[in-house]
Coordinates of C-alpha atoms in Angstrom, one line a residue:
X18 CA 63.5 27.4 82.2
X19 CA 61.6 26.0 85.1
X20 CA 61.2 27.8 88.7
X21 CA 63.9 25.4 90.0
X22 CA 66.1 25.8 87.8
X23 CA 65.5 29.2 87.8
X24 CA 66.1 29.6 91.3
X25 CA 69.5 27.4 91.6
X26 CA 71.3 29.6 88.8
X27 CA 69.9 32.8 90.9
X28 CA 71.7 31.2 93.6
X29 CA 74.5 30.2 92.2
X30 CA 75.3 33.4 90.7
X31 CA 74.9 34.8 94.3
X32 CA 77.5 32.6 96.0
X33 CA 79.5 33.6 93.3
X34 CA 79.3 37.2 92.6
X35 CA 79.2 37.6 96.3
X36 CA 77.6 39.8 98.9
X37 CA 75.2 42.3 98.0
X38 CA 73.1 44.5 99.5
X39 CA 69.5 45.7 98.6
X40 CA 66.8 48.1 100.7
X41 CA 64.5 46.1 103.4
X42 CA 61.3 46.9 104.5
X43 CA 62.5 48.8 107.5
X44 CA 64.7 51.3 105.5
X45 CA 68.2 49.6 106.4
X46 CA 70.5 47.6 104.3
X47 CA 69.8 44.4 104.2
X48 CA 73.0 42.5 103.5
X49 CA 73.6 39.0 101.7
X50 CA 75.3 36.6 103.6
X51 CA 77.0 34.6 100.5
X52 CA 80.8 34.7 100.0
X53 CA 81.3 35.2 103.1
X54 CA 84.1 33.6 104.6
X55 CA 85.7 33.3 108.2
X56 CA 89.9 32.5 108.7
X57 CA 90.6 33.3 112.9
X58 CA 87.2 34.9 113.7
X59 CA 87.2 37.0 111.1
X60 CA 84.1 37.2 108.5
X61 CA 85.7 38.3 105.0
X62 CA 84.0 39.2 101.5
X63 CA 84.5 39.0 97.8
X64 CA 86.6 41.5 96.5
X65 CA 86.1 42.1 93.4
X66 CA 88.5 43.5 90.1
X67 CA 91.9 43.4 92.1
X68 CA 95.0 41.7 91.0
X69 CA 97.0 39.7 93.4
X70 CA 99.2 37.4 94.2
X71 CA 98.9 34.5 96.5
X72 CA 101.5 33.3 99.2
X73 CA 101.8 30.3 101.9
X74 CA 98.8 28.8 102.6
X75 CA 97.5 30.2 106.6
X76 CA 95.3 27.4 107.1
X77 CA 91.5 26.5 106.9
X78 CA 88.6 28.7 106.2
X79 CA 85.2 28.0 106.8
X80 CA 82.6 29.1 104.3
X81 CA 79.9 30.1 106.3
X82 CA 75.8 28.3 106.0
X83 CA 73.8 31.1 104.0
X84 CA 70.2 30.3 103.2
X85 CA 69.2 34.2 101.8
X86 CA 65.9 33.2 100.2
X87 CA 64.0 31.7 104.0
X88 CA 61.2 31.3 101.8
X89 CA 62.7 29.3 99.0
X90 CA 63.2 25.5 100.5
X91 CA 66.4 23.7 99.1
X92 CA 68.1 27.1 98.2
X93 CA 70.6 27.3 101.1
X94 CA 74.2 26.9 100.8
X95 CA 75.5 24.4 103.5
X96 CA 78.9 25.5 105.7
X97 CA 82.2 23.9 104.1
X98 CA 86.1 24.7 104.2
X99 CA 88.8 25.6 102.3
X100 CA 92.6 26.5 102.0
X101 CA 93.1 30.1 103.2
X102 CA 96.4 31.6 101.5
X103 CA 98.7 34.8 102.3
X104 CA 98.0 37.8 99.6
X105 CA 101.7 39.3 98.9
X106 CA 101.8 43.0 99.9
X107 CA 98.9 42.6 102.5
X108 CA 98.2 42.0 106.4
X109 CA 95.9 39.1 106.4
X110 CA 94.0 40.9 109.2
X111 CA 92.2 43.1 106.0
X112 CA 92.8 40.4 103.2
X113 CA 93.5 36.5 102.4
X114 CA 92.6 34.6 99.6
X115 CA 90.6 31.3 99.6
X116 CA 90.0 28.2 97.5
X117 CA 91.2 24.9 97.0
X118 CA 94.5 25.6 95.5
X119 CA 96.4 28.9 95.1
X120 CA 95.9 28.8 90.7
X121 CA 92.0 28.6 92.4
X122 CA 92.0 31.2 95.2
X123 CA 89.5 34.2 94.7
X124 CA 90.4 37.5 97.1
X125 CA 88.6 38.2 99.9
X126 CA 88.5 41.3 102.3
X127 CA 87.3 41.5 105.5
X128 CA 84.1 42.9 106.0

């Protein structure tokens, strides 16, 4: 596998597994900034192994820019939107779900 190639899948598997976080240099957690997305100033996350159900679709979400590798040219995932739906049984002030239809839509928490 080449280095390029190497380095989209990492990337790819990043936006989709979703944050992480890993030690930095100066002993604090250093968080990743993929998955996250924003619906009414709010920054949510991946959450990950819940079952839901999706409602009426809020709006627009914005999937925020991330470029975690600085050091890594062409690695950065640009900002783009999607459909931000209702999650039954929950205030969307801790949870929504996102994607481009609701058979689509992953669950996100805020952060």
């Amino acid at each position: 596998m080449t280095t390029a190639r190497l380095v989209m899948t990492v990337a790819t598997l990043a936006v989709v597994l979703g944050c992480s976080s890993g030690g930095s240099s100066g002993g604090e957690a250093a968080v990743s900034c993929a998955g996250v997305v924003t619906h009414e100033n709010r920054d949510y996350l991946p959450a990950q192994g819940e079952d839901f159900t999706v409602g009426e679709r809020l709006g627009t979400a914005r999937i925020l820019e991330c470029d975690d590798t600085p050091n890594d040219p062409g690695v950065a995932v640009p900002e783009s939107t999607t459909n931000a739906y209702l999650v039954e049984g929950r205030n969307p002030a801790e949870a929504i779900a996102v994607g481009d239809s609701p058979a689509l839509a992953r669950l996100v928490e805020i952060r």
